[in-house]
């Protein structure tokens, strides 16, 4: 058992961050700080007018906005709780913990975005929260992640054996790759597609900021997973890899179902199937990032989506303010 690595490090004082061993964790922290934003910086005035108007948004568009807020309202809190209550406890390395604190703050900002949207549009929070109960494809996604990550919620869980380290990596893949890397993305694509049609641009911009944060969370999560694998190579067996691949395939089915349910008729210039293709495309990128072979080989139907995370160059061509907050061209995903 590796006792001097990123987890189970009994030889390093968690209160002494210097000297640092994992510079990438430090870099993700700095990139997160460089991306700082708060929802109040984005004006909702135009969105409020469009939301009140009976002619701007179709019934289908209203429905998908509410669905996406419904999923995000519970998913952001779920992520924050998992992070603070489980991941933080087991990742003993100080520079990783510094990043986790930053991430936890960003999740609080995302929850704040939900509050801000409810306040400014006058939405009924109970109705939004209730979607988790009444819309099967939202409930299935949340339940999938909750079930997936049950074992490490056990207060007696320890990452002390090969099997338990596998358990931990399994759950990290549930948190980072599936929840943050797959389950948010059909919603991101829908909200940003609306924004491209000049509809609900305030929420759209907030979703862009959130997506930029999530892409960093995902990058940190994949680096963490890859280092645990490298330091504990005995865990990465053929059968464990197979288990992970099956899990991810299952998640893709749920996310595609969600996409088709939330946007059954498609949107101007986009058919519903393209959201499903987008989910497959991004999933292949996640698999490659954790050294698993891609499954789908699906072409990216929305090349414009990557411009929303690679903000430093492309964003200048649009009137968005997002670049102003990026102090360095530090995001590569
Ligand atoms: Fe988040
Ligand atoms: Mn996140």
PDB file of C-alpha atoms and ligand atoms in Angstrom, residues 76 79-80 83 99 103 106-107 110 175-176 179-180 184 210 213-218, ligand 2:
ATOM      1  CA  UNK A  76     -25.056  21.738  -7.478  1.00  0.00           C
ATOM      2  CA  UNK A  79     -21.907  18.068  -5.636  1.00  0.00           C
ATOM      3  CA  UNK A  80     -20.948  20.516  -2.888  1.00  0.00           C
ATOM      4  CA  UNK A  83     -17.067  17.237  -2.002  1.00  0.00           C
ATOM      5  CA  UNK A  99      -8.143  23.217  -4.602  1.00  0.00           C
ATOM      6  CA  UNK A 103     -14.101  24.210  -5.749  1.00  0.00           C
ATOM      7  CA  UNK A 106     -17.459  27.748  -6.696  1.00  0.00           C
ATOM      8  CA  UNK A 107     -20.262  25.264  -6.001  1.00  0.00           C
ATOM      9  CA  UNK A 110     -23.477  28.002  -8.554  1.00  0.00           C
ATOM     10  CA  UNK A 175     -18.673  12.717  -8.751  1.00  0.00           C
ATOM     11  CA  UNK A 176     -16.308  14.201 -11.268  1.00  0.00           C
ATOM     12  CA  UNK A 179     -21.959  14.252 -12.428  1.00  0.00           C
ATOM     13  CA  UNK A 180     -19.739  17.184 -13.327  1.00  0.00           C
ATOM     14  CA  UNK A 184     -24.505  18.926 -16.708  1.00  0.00           C
ATOM     15  CA  UNK A 210     -20.727  27.668 -14.594  1.00  0.00           C
ATOM     16  CA  UNK A 213     -15.938  26.335 -13.672  1.00  0.00           C
ATOM     17  CA  UNK A 214     -17.165  22.790 -14.229  1.00  0.00           C
ATOM     18  CA  UNK A 215     -14.577  22.159 -16.918  1.00  0.00           C
ATOM     19  CA  UNK A 216     -11.892  22.995 -14.341  1.00  0.00           C
ATOM     20  CA  UNK A 217     -13.542  20.798 -11.703  1.00  0.00           C
ATOM     21  CA  UNK A 218     -13.550  17.979 -14.197  1.00  0.00           C
TER      22      UNK A 218
HETATM   23 MN1  LIG B   2     -18.565  21.522  -9.998  1.00  0.00          MN
END
